[in-house]
C-alpha cells in the first residue's frame, strides 16, 4: 500500500509537470511579443533565464559588460530597454575604462538650455535637395533614420515592422538595394536605394530601365533616391542572392526570375567615372524630381576630390552623401573585407567632409553617416564631425528582436529577422515589433537632444564641435576635429556652420 501510494504521488507530479509544459508551450506559440519563445517554446525560456543573471556570470566567469563585439552588453541592453519602454538607466556609475586612448568626453555647459520643441522631436537642420532646387526637396522630420536593409537579407515581417515603425516615429526607411516590396508599403516614407543590380528598375540583362524606375517611384512613398556605390562591410563587392532565397515575393520586388541565383556586379554598368556618376544622378533627379544622393564606404581619396571639384565647377551632383564606416554590418561578407577594407566611419567621414569644405560645398550637401552610430554618444560624435543625418541598421534590427546571434549568413536567424525560413519568421510579429522600433528611434532622438541641451545647444547640429574631446593618452585630450586631422579650412567651415 505504501509503495502504491508513493507511485501515485509521483504520478501526479509527472502529470502536473506535463500539464505545465503543455500550457507553457501553448502560451509561447500563441504569444507575439517574443519571437524566441514563439519559435522555440519552453526551451526558449532558458535564454531569458541565463540573461537574467548574465551580469553575475560575466563578472566572475566570462567578460565585462563592455567587452563583447560588435555591440557590447551595455549597448544592447540600452536598445532593448528603450524599445520596450523599460528602464534604460544604469546604476552605480560607469564601468568603462575611461583612461584608454580614443575615449570620448563631452564638455557640458555650466548653463544648460531647454528647447521649446518636444524632446522626442528632432528634425534635420538642412533641406534635402535644396542645393539643386529639386521639386521634391524636403526637410527630413528626423535626424535618426533607418539604414539600407534589403528585403531578402531581412525577412518580410522584419521589413514590415521597420516600415510601420518608421511611419510612427516619423523617420525615413531606406529600402536597401533589394528593391521596393509590398512590405515597404506600410506607411513609412522611403529612400529607394539603387545598387549596381538596379533591382526594381532593371532590364532583363541587368541594365538600368528608366520606365521601371519611374513606375517604382510612383508606386510607393519614395522621398529620395540613393545610389549605392559600396557599403562599409563589403566595399568593392557585388551581392549574391542564392537561388533558394529568390522566392516569388523577392523576385517580384527585384524584377528577376524566381528560383535563379542573382548576382549584382561590383560596379555600376551605367557609369565608370565621376562625370558619368554625376550625369546619372542628374538623369534620375530630372526624371523623378526627387533628391538623389550616393552611399559609399571610403577608400580611394582621389575619387572624393574629383567628385567635389566637379560638383563645384558644374553646380551639379548628388544632393546628399551617405558615408558608411568599415565597421558597418552586412548579412554576409568575406572576413578580409569586413575586417580590413574601407576606413572606419570617423576617419572616412573626416576625409570626405574636408574635401567638400575645401570647395565650399559643406553647407550645400547633406551628409549622412552610418556604422554603429545608433547611440547618443556616437551620433553626437558624428554630428560634431559634420553629419546631418544618422542612419541606423543593426541597432534597428535589435529593436525588433535581433539578439546578435551572428547567424545572418546562414539563413537560420533564431528571431526571424535575417532569414527567409517560414518556421522562424512566424515568430516575428510586425505589429508588436513596429512599436518597439518606433520607441527606439524616439528614445534615441530624446537622449540625443538631452545631450545637446546639456552641452548648451537646443539641437545636436548646433553643438560646438570643440565641446567634444578625445583622449590621446592618459591625462591628455585633444579636440575631436584636431584628433581627426581637420585642416584649418575644414575647422573654420565646421565651426561656422554651427
Short mmCIF file of C-alpha atoms in Angstrom, two decimals:
data_model
loop_
_atom_site.label_atom_id
_atom_site.label_comp_id
_atom_site.label_asym_id
_atom_site.label_seq_id
_atom_site.Cartn_x
_atom_site.Cartn_y
_atom_site.Cartn_z
CA UNK A 1 0.00 0.00 0.00
CA UNK A 2 2.77 2.42 0.92
CA UNK A 3 4.60 1.60 -2.31
CA UNK A 4 1.47 2.18 -4.34
CA UNK A 5 0.78 5.47 -2.64
CA UNK A 6 4.31 6.61 -3.44
CA UNK A 7 3.87 5.80 -7.10
CA UNK A 8 0.55 7.63 -7.20
CA UNK A 9 2.17 10.72 -5.69
CA UNK A 10 4.98 10.74 -8.23
CA UNK A 11 2.49 10.11 -10.97
CA UNK A 12 0.57 13.23 -10.02
CA UNK A 13 3.84 15.17 -10.06
CA UNK A 14 4.58 13.95 -13.57
CA UNK A 15 1.06 14.85 -14.70
CA UNK A 16 1.41 18.33 -13.21
CA UNK A 17 4.75 18.83 -14.95
CA UNK A 18 3.31 17.62 -18.25
CA UNK A 19 0.33 19.97 -17.92
CA UNK A 20 2.64 22.86 -17.06
CA UNK A 21 4.83 22.16 -20.10
CA UNK A 22 1.75 21.89 -22.32
CA UNK A 23 0.28 25.16 -21.06
CA UNK A 24 3.65 26.89 -21.43
CA UNK A 25 4.05 25.55 -24.96
CA UNK A 26 0.61 26.76 -26.00
CA UNK A 27 1.19 30.15 -24.41
CA UNK A 28 4.60 30.52 -26.10
CA UNK A 29 3.24 29.54 -29.51
CA UNK A 30 0.31 31.94 -29.36
CA UNK A 31 2.01 35.00 -27.84
CA UNK A 32 3.52 37.57 -30.22
CA UNK A 33 5.83 39.65 -28.07
CA UNK A 34 8.88 37.37 -28.07
CA UNK A 35 9.98 35.69 -31.29
CA UNK A 36 12.43 33.40 -29.46
CA UNK A 37 9.60 31.85 -27.40
CA UNK A 38 7.28 31.57 -30.37
CA UNK A 39 9.90 29.75 -32.43
CA UNK A 40 11.36 27.73 -29.56
CA UNK A 41 8.62 27.16 -26.97
CA UNK A 42 9.66 26.15 -23.45
CA UNK A 43 13.40 25.86 -24.17
CA UNK A 44 13.46 29.50 -25.25
CA UNK A 45 12.91 30.45 -21.61
CA UNK A 46 16.46 29.28 -20.92
CA UNK A 47 17.75 32.21 -22.93
CA UNK A 48 15.91 34.71 -20.72
CA UNK A 49 16.89 32.80 -17.58
CA UNK A 50 20.57 32.93 -18.49
CA UNK A 51 20.21 36.58 -19.46
CA UNK A 52 18.67 37.41 -16.08
CA UNK A 53 21.85 36.52 -14.22
CA UNK A 54 24.19 37.26 -17.12
CA UNK A 55 25.94 40.16 -15.32
CA UNK A 56 26.93 37.82 -12.49
CA UNK A 57 28.21 35.18 -14.93
CA UNK A 58 30.25 37.75 -16.84
CA UNK A 59 31.59 39.33 -13.66
CA UNK A 60 33.07 36.09 -12.37
CA UNK A 61 33.45 33.86 -15.42
CA UNK A 62 33.07 35.36 -18.89
CA UNK A 63 33.59 39.01 -19.75
CA UNK A 64 32.88 42.60 -18.76
CA UNK A 65 29.79 44.48 -19.90
CA UNK A 66 31.81 46.43 -22.49
CA UNK A 67 33.95 43.64 -23.95
CA UNK A 68 31.55 41.89 -26.33
CA UNK A 69 31.60 42.72 -30.05
CA UNK A 70 30.29 44.12 -32.30
CA UNK A 71 27.83 45.51 -29.75
CA UNK A 72 28.61 45.11 -26.08
CA UNK A 73 26.13 44.09 -23.44
CA UNK A 74 25.50 47.60 -22.14
CA UNK A 75 24.66 48.89 -25.62
CA UNK A 76 22.34 46.01 -26.38
CA UNK A 77 20.62 46.37 -23.04
CA UNK A 78 20.02 50.07 -23.71
CA UNK A 79 18.47 49.33 -27.12
CA UNK A 80 16.24 46.56 -25.75
CA UNK A 81 15.08 48.62 -22.76
CA UNK A 82 14.41 51.70 -24.88
CA UNK A 83 12.50 49.68 -27.50
CA UNK A 84 10.34 48.06 -24.82
CA UNK A 85 9.88 51.31 -22.87
CA UNK A 86 11.53 49.76 -19.85
CA UNK A 87 14.03 51.43 -17.53
CA UNK A 88 17.06 52.36 -19.71
CA UNK A 89 19.12 53.72 -16.84
CA UNK A 90 22.25 52.16 -15.35
CA UNK A 91 23.16 52.15 -11.67
CA UNK A 92 26.26 52.62 -9.56
CA UNK A 93 28.24 54.62 -12.13
CA UNK A 94 30.23 53.86 -15.25
CA UNK A 95 32.17 50.61 -15.55
CA UNK A 96 34.05 51.83 -18.65
CA UNK A 97 37.81 52.22 -18.74
CA UNK A 98 37.80 55.98 -19.20
CA UNK A 99 41.59 56.29 -19.27
CA UNK A 100 42.11 54.46 -22.58
CA UNK A 101 43.18 56.34 -25.74
CA UNK A 102 40.27 57.22 -28.01
CA UNK A 103 37.76 57.61 -25.18
CA UNK A 104 35.27 60.40 -25.89
CA UNK A 105 34.33 63.13 -23.42
CA UNK A 106 31.58 65.73 -23.82
CA UNK A 107 32.14 69.08 -22.11
CA UNK A 108 28.77 70.04 -20.66
CA UNK A 109 27.69 73.64 -20.24
CA UNK A 110 27.54 75.38 -16.87
CA UNK A 111 24.21 76.76 -18.06
CA UNK A 112 22.31 74.04 -19.98
CA UNK A 113 19.47 75.08 -22.25
CA UNK A 114 15.97 73.77 -22.78
CA UNK A 115 14.33 73.56 -26.19
CA UNK A 116 10.72 74.60 -26.70
CA UNK A 117 10.21 71.60 -29.03
CA UNK A 118 9.11 68.25 -27.60
CA UNK A 119 12.16 66.22 -26.58
CA UNK A 120 11.23 63.32 -28.84
CA UNK A 121 11.08 65.53 -31.97
CA UNK A 122 14.35 66.23 -33.70
CA UNK A 123 14.14 67.30 -37.37
CA UNK A 124 17.17 67.78 -39.59
CA UNK A 125 18.53 71.29 -39.95
CA UNK A 126 19.15 71.07 -43.70
CA UNK A 127 16.70 70.63 -46.59
CA UNK A 128 17.34 67.58 -48.77
CA UNK A 129 17.50 68.69 -52.40
CA UNK A 130 17.61 72.44 -51.73
CA UNK A 131 21.06 72.89 -53.32
CA UNK A 132 19.85 71.79 -56.76
CA UNK A 133 16.28 73.10 -56.27
CA UNK A 134 14.71 69.68 -56.78
CA UNK A 135 10.90 69.85 -56.99
CA UNK A 136 10.70 67.15 -54.32
CA UNK A 137 13.09 68.84 -51.88
CA UNK A 138 12.10 68.33 -48.25
CA UNK A 139 13.34 68.73 -44.69
CA UNK A 140 13.62 65.31 -43.00
CA UNK A 141 11.48 65.15 -39.87
CA UNK A 142 14.08 63.08 -38.03
CA UNK A 143 17.86 63.20 -37.78
CA UNK A 144 17.68 59.46 -36.99
CA UNK A 145 16.63 57.23 -39.88
CA UNK A 146 16.70 53.55 -40.88
CA UNK A 147 19.70 52.47 -42.92
CA UNK A 148 19.61 50.26 -46.02
CA UNK A 149 18.36 46.78 -45.05
CA UNK A 150 17.25 44.77 -48.08
CA UNK A 151 14.25 42.50 -48.36
CA UNK A 152 15.91 39.18 -48.99
CA UNK A 153 18.62 39.79 -46.46
CA UNK A 154 15.86 40.54 -43.92
CA UNK A 155 12.56 38.74 -43.69
CA UNK A 156 9.19 40.07 -44.81
CA UNK A 157 7.90 40.56 -41.23
CA UNK A 158 11.11 42.41 -40.33
CA UNK A 159 10.80 44.80 -43.27
CA UNK A 160 7.13 45.36 -42.46
CA UNK A 161 7.97 46.10 -38.82
CA UNK A 162 10.68 48.58 -39.82
CA UNK A 163 8.38 50.36 -42.27
CA UNK A 164 5.41 50.58 -39.91
CA UNK A 165 7.67 51.70 -37.08
CA UNK A 166 9.22 54.37 -39.31
CA UNK A 167 5.77 55.75 -40.03
CA UNK A 168 5.03 56.01 -36.30
CA UNK A 169 8.43 57.56 -35.48
CA UNK A 170 8.35 59.93 -38.47
CA UNK A 171 11.70 58.79 -39.83
CA UNK A 172 12.88 57.67 -43.27
CA UNK A 173 13.18 53.99 -44.18
CA UNK A 174 15.95 53.08 -46.64
CA UNK A 175 14.94 50.09 -48.77
CA UNK A 176 18.42 48.66 -49.21
CA UNK A 177 19.38 47.53 -52.70
CA UNK A 178 16.78 44.73 -52.88
CA UNK A 179 14.03 46.83 -54.46
CA UNK A 180 10.66 48.01 -53.15
CA UNK A 181 8.47 45.18 -51.89
CA UNK A 182 4.89 45.16 -50.64
CA UNK A 183 6.33 45.15 -47.12
CA UNK A 184 7.86 48.58 -47.78
CA UNK A 185 4.40 49.97 -48.49
CA UNK A 186 3.04 50.05 -44.94
CA UNK A 187 3.03 53.79 -44.31
CA UNK A 188 6.68 54.72 -43.87
CA UNK A 189 8.42 57.21 -46.19
CA UNK A 190 11.16 55.60 -48.27
CA UNK A 191 14.61 56.28 -49.57
CA UNK A 192 14.90 53.95 -52.55
CA UNK A 193 18.41 52.57 -52.75
CA UNK A 194 19.66 51.53 -56.19
CA UNK A 195 22.72 49.30 -56.18
CA UNK A 196 24.64 48.04 -59.17
CA UNK A 197 21.92 45.45 -59.85
CA UNK A 198 19.23 48.18 -60.22
CA UNK A 199 16.68 45.87 -58.60
CA UNK A 200 13.15 47.02 -59.33
CA UNK A 201 14.40 49.23 -62.17
CA UNK A 202 16.36 46.89 -64.43
CA UNK A 203 16.23 45.36 -67.85
CA UNK A 204 16.44 41.60 -68.30
CA UNK A 205 20.20 41.86 -68.84
CA UNK A 206 20.76 43.95 -65.69
CA UNK A 207 20.95 47.46 -67.15
CA UNK A 208 19.00 50.44 -65.81
CA UNK A 209 15.42 50.87 -67.03
CA UNK A 210 14.06 54.41 -66.68
CA UNK A 211 10.42 53.43 -67.26
CA UNK A 212 10.52 50.82 -64.48
CA UNK A 213 12.31 53.29 -62.25
CA UNK A 214 9.59 55.92 -62.68
CA UNK A 215 6.90 53.29 -62.16
CA UNK A 216 8.59 52.29 -58.89
CA UNK A 217 8.74 55.89 -57.71
CA UNK A 218 5.03 56.32 -58.45
CA UNK A 219 4.08 53.07 -56.73
CA UNK A 220 5.40 53.90 -53.26
CA UNK A 221 6.04 56.88 -50.94
CA UNK A 222 9.59 57.43 -52.22
CA UNK A 223 11.07 60.68 -50.89
CA UNK A 224 14.63 60.36 -52.24
CA UNK A 225 16.91 58.11 -54.30
CA UNK A 226 20.23 56.74 -53.07
CA UNK A 227 22.82 55.30 -55.46
CA UNK A 228 24.84 52.72 -53.59
CA UNK A 229 28.47 52.68 -54.72
CA UNK A 230 29.67 50.48 -51.87
CA UNK A 231 28.96 49.61 -48.25
CA UNK A 232 31.31 49.57 -45.30
CA UNK A 233 31.18 45.85 -44.51
CA UNK A 234 31.98 44.64 -48.04
CA UNK A 235 33.20 47.51 -50.24
CA UNK A 236 34.13 46.73 -53.81
CA UNK A 237 31.98 43.60 -53.95
CA UNK A 238 28.73 42.84 -55.69
CA UNK A 239 25.97 40.98 -53.91
CA UNK A 240 24.84 37.39 -54.40
CA UNK A 241 21.41 36.00 -53.54
CA UNK A 242 21.28 32.20 -53.85
CA UNK A 243 18.51 30.64 -55.92
CA UNK A 244 16.88 29.09 -52.84
CA UNK A 245 16.26 32.56 -51.40
CA UNK A 246 14.75 34.01 -54.58
CA UNK A 247 11.12 33.47 -53.62
CA UNK A 248 8.24 34.80 -55.74
CA UNK A 249 7.87 37.85 -53.48
CA UNK A 250 11.60 38.64 -53.58
CA UNK A 251 11.74 38.04 -57.33
CA UNK A 252 8.84 40.47 -57.85
CA UNK A 253 10.48 43.19 -55.75
CA UNK A 254 13.80 42.81 -57.54
CA UNK A 255 12.49 42.20 -61.03
CA UNK A 256 14.31 38.89 -61.50
CA UNK A 257 13.26 35.28 -62.27
CA UNK A 258 12.06 33.08 -59.39
CA UNK A 259 14.49 30.46 -58.11
CA UNK A 260 17.54 31.70 -60.04
CA UNK A 261 20.72 32.89 -58.34
CA UNK A 262 21.14 36.63 -58.87
CA UNK A 263 24.46 38.46 -58.81
CA UNK A 264 24.98 42.19 -58.84
CA UNK A 265 28.26 43.43 -60.33
CA UNK A 266 30.91 45.16 -58.23
CA UNK A 267 30.43 48.40 -60.21
CA UNK A 268 27.58 50.26 -61.89
CA UNK A 269 27.07 49.39 -65.57
CA UNK A 270 25.72 52.91 -66.28
CA UNK A 271 28.87 54.90 -65.44
CA UNK A 272 32.59 54.40 -64.85
CA UNK A 273 33.92 57.81 -63.84
CA UNK A 274 32.96 60.91 -61.83
CA UNK A 275 31.45 62.73 -64.81
CA UNK A 276 29.31 59.69 -65.62
CA UNK A 277 28.20 59.35 -62.00
CA UNK A 278 27.13 62.99 -61.80
CA UNK A 279 25.36 62.70 -65.14
CA UNK A 280 23.43 59.64 -63.94
CA UNK A 281 22.46 61.43 -60.71
CA UNK A 282 21.10 64.33 -62.73
CA UNK A 283 19.18 61.97 -65.03
CA UNK A 284 17.43 60.37 -62.07
CA UNK A 285 16.71 63.70 -60.41
CA UNK A 286 15.43 65.32 -63.60
CA UNK A 287 13.11 62.41 -64.38
CA UNK A 288 11.73 61.95 -60.86
CA UNK A 289 12.02 65.44 -59.36
CA UNK A 290 13.41 63.84 -56.21
CA UNK A 291 16.64 64.48 -54.31
CA UNK A 292 19.31 61.97 -55.33
CA UNK A 293 22.36 61.03 -53.27
CA UNK A 294 25.13 58.49 -53.10
CA UNK A 295 26.16 55.98 -50.46
CA UNK A 296 29.73 54.80 -50.19
CA UNK A 297 32.40 53.49 -47.91
CA UNK A 298 35.64 55.45 -48.04
CA UNK A 299 38.69 54.03 -49.74
CA UNK A 300 40.36 55.86 -52.61
CA UNK A 301 40.93 59.54 -51.76
CA UNK A 302 41.19 60.80 -55.33
CA UNK A 303 37.59 59.89 -56.16
CA UNK A 304 36.23 62.23 -53.48
CA UNK A 305 38.50 65.08 -54.56
CA UNK A 306 37.43 64.72 -58.18
CA UNK A 307 33.76 64.49 -57.21
CA UNK A 308 33.81 67.61 -55.03
CA UNK A 309 35.77 69.61 -57.58
CA UNK A 310 33.47 68.53 -60.42
CA UNK A 311 30.38 69.46 -58.39
CA UNK A 312 31.86 72.86 -57.52
CA UNK A 313 32.76 73.54 -61.15
CA UNK A 314 29.46 72.41 -62.71
CA UNK A 315 26.92 73.10 -59.97
CA UNK A 316 25.60 69.57 -60.45
CA UNK A 317 25.79 66.36 -58.47
CA UNK A 318 24.32 64.45 -55.55
CA UNK A 319 22.10 66.24 -53.06
CA UNK A 320 23.34 64.09 -50.20
CA UNK A 321 26.36 61.94 -49.43
CA UNK A 322 25.98 58.99 -47.07
CA UNK A 323 29.22 57.63 -45.66
CA UNK A 324 29.25 54.07 -44.37
CA UNK A 325 32.02 53.09 -41.97
CA UNK A 326 34.05 49.93 -42.33
CA UNK A 327 32.55 48.78 -39.02
CA UNK A 328 29.09 48.67 -40.60
CA UNK A 329 27.06 45.47 -40.83
CA UNK A 330 26.14 43.02 -43.55
CA UNK A 331 24.11 39.87 -43.96
CA UNK A 332 27.17 38.05 -45.30
CA UNK A 333 30.66 39.13 -46.31
CA UNK A 334 34.22 37.80 -46.64
CA UNK A 335 36.24 38.10 -43.43
CA UNK A 336 39.07 40.07 -45.03
CA UNK A 337 36.67 42.64 -46.44
CA UNK A 338 34.62 43.01 -43.26
CA UNK A 339 37.77 43.36 -41.15
CA UNK A 340 40.22 45.29 -43.32
CA UNK A 341 38.68 47.02 -46.36
CA UNK A 342 37.11 50.54 -46.03
CA UNK A 343 38.03 53.12 -43.43
CA UNK A 344 36.28 53.33 -40.06
CA UNK A 345 33.44 55.84 -40.05
CA UNK A 346 35.16 58.67 -38.15
CA UNK A 347 38.31 58.54 -40.26
CA UNK A 348 36.49 58.10 -43.57
CA UNK A 349 33.89 60.78 -42.94
CA UNK A 350 36.53 63.25 -41.80
CA UNK A 351 38.35 62.86 -45.11
CA UNK A 352 35.18 63.36 -47.15
CA UNK A 353 33.89 66.35 -45.17
CA UNK A 354 37.20 68.16 -45.55
CA UNK A 355 37.21 67.62 -49.32
CA UNK A 356 33.79 69.27 -49.63
CA UNK A 357 34.75 72.04 -47.21
CA UNK A 358 37.78 72.89 -49.34
CA UNK A 359 35.47 73.73 -52.29
CA UNK A 360 32.85 75.41 -50.06
CA UNK A 361 30.11 72.81 -50.61
CA UNK A 362 29.84 71.67 -46.99
CA UNK A 363 26.69 73.71 -46.38
CA UNK A 364 25.02 72.70 -49.64
CA UNK A 365 25.40 68.94 -49.49
CA UNK A 366 23.51 66.99 -46.81
CA UNK A 367 25.79 64.50 -45.07
CA UNK A 368 24.56 61.20 -43.64
CA UNK A 369 26.55 58.68 -41.66
CA UNK A 370 26.26 55.01 -40.72
CA UNK A 371 28.30 52.38 -38.91
CA UNK A 372 27.40 51.70 -35.25
CA UNK A 373 26.06 55.24 -34.76
CA UNK A 374 22.76 54.23 -33.14
CA UNK A 375 23.63 55.52 -29.66
CA UNK A 376 23.54 59.12 -28.44
CA UNK A 377 27.29 59.27 -27.82
CA UNK A 378 28.21 58.01 -31.30
CA UNK A 379 25.53 60.09 -33.01
CA UNK A 380 26.80 63.21 -31.23
CA UNK A 381 30.39 62.49 -32.28
CA UNK A 382 29.24 62.03 -35.88
CA UNK A 383 27.28 65.28 -35.85
CA UNK A 384 30.22 67.12 -34.30
CA UNK A 385 32.29 65.92 -37.26
CA UNK A 386 29.70 67.37 -39.66
CA UNK A 387 26.97 64.75 -40.14
CA UNK A 388 23.41 65.98 -40.65
CA UNK A 389 21.56 62.65 -40.63
CA UNK A 390 22.33 59.42 -38.77
CA UNK A 391 21.31 56.08 -40.27
CA UNK A 392 20.90 53.03 -38.03
CA UNK A 393 20.86 49.42 -39.22
CA UNK A 394 21.78 46.69 -36.76
CA UNK A 395 20.54 48.77 -33.85
CA UNK A 396 17.14 48.93 -35.57
CA UNK A 397 17.32 45.16 -36.05
CA UNK A 398 17.95 44.74 -32.31
CA UNK A 399 14.94 46.94 -31.59
CA UNK A 400 12.73 44.47 -33.47
CA UNK A 401 14.22 41.38 -31.85
CA UNK A 402 17.79 40.66 -33.10
CA UNK A 403 19.89 39.14 -30.30
CA UNK A 404 23.29 39.37 -32.07
CA UNK A 405 23.33 35.62 -32.72
CA UNK A 406 25.57 36.41 -35.74
CA UNK A 407 23.91 33.78 -37.93
CA UNK A 408 22.70 36.21 -40.61
CA UNK A 409 24.84 34.48 -43.27
CA UNK A 410 23.35 31.04 -42.54
CA UNK A 411 19.68 31.84 -43.11
CA UNK A 412 18.89 30.50 -39.63
CA UNK A 413 18.38 33.68 -37.62
CA UNK A 414 16.61 32.42 -34.44
CA UNK A 415 14.48 35.54 -34.07
CA UNK A 416 13.17 35.60 -37.63
CA UNK A 417 14.83 38.92 -38.51
CA UNK A 418 17.53 37.90 -41.01
CA UNK A 419 16.08 34.75 -42.57
CA UNK A 420 13.52 33.60 -45.12
CA UNK A 421 12.59 30.47 -43.13
CA UNK A 422 8.80 30.41 -42.73
CA UNK A 423 9.19 28.50 -39.47
CA UNK A 424 11.47 31.15 -37.98
CA UNK A 425 9.80 34.25 -39.41
CA UNK A 426 6.43 33.28 -37.95
CA UNK A 427 7.80 34.24 -34.53
CA UNK A 428 8.23 37.89 -35.51
CA UNK A 429 5.01 39.86 -35.17
CA UNK A 430 5.27 43.07 -37.24
CA UNK A 431 2.62 44.91 -35.23
CA UNK A 432 4.41 44.42 -31.93
CA UNK A 433 7.91 44.96 -33.30
CA UNK A 434 6.96 48.11 -35.21
CA UNK A 435 6.06 49.75 -31.90
CA UNK A 436 9.42 48.76 -30.48
CA UNK A 437 11.24 50.20 -33.50
CA UNK A 438 9.38 53.48 -33.07
CA UNK A 439 10.15 53.52 -29.33
CA UNK A 440 13.85 53.03 -30.05
CA UNK A 441 14.04 55.81 -32.67
CA UNK A 442 12.11 58.24 -30.46
CA UNK A 443 14.20 57.22 -27.43
CA UNK A 444 17.44 57.82 -29.30
CA UNK A 445 16.27 61.21 -30.52
CA UNK A 446 15.24 62.14 -27.00
CA UNK A 447 18.59 61.18 -25.48
CA UNK A 448 20.47 62.95 -28.27
CA UNK A 449 18.51 66.15 -27.70
CA UNK A 450 19.05 65.93 -23.94
CA UNK A 451 22.78 65.53 -24.52
CA UNK A 452 22.90 68.56 -26.81
CA UNK A 453 20.96 70.64 -24.29
CA UNK A 454 23.39 69.66 -21.57
CA UNK A 455 26.15 70.92 -23.88
CA UNK A 456 24.42 74.27 -24.37
CA UNK A 457 22.60 73.80 -27.70
CA UNK A 458 18.95 73.11 -28.49
CA UNK A 459 19.89 70.86 -31.43
CA UNK A 460 22.86 68.49 -31.85
CA UNK A 461 23.79 70.20 -35.14
CA UNK A 462 24.29 73.36 -33.08
CA UNK A 463 26.72 71.86 -30.56
CA UNK A 464 30.16 73.45 -30.58
CA UNK A 465 32.46 70.73 -32.00
CA UNK A 466 35.15 71.94 -29.61
CA UNK A 467 32.95 70.70 -26.76
CA UNK A 468 33.74 67.14 -27.89
CA UNK A 469 37.18 65.88 -26.93
CA UNK A 470 39.06 62.66 -27.45
CA UNK A 471 41.67 61.19 -25.13
CA UNK A 472 45.06 60.74 -26.79
CA UNK A 473 46.71 59.13 -23.81
CA UNK A 474 46.03 59.01 -20.11
CA UNK A 475 45.59 62.52 -18.78
CA UNK A 476 45.84 64.19 -22.19
CA UNK A 477 42.98 65.13 -24.50
CA UNK A 478 42.53 66.94 -27.79
CA UNK A 479 39.58 68.42 -29.61
CA UNK A 480 37.73 65.97 -31.84
CA UNK A 481 38.44 67.90 -35.04
CA UNK A 482 42.15 68.05 -34.24
CA UNK A 483 42.14 64.38 -33.33
CA UNK A 484 40.91 63.52 -36.84
CA UNK A 485 43.29 65.96 -38.55
CA UNK A 486 40.77 68.50 -39.83
CA UNK A 487 42.53 71.20 -41.83
CA UNK A 488 42.25 74.86 -40.85
CA UNK A 489 39.80 75.40 -43.70
CA UNK A 490 37.67 72.45 -42.63
CA UNK A 491 37.70 73.56 -38.99
CA UNK A 492 36.56 77.05 -39.93
CA UNK A 493 33.86 75.58 -42.16
CA UNK A 494 32.64 73.22 -39.47
CA UNK A 495 32.62 75.82 -36.68
CA UNK A 496 30.93 78.47 -38.85
CA UNK A 497 28.14 76.06 -39.77
CA UNK A 498 27.07 75.59 -36.13
#
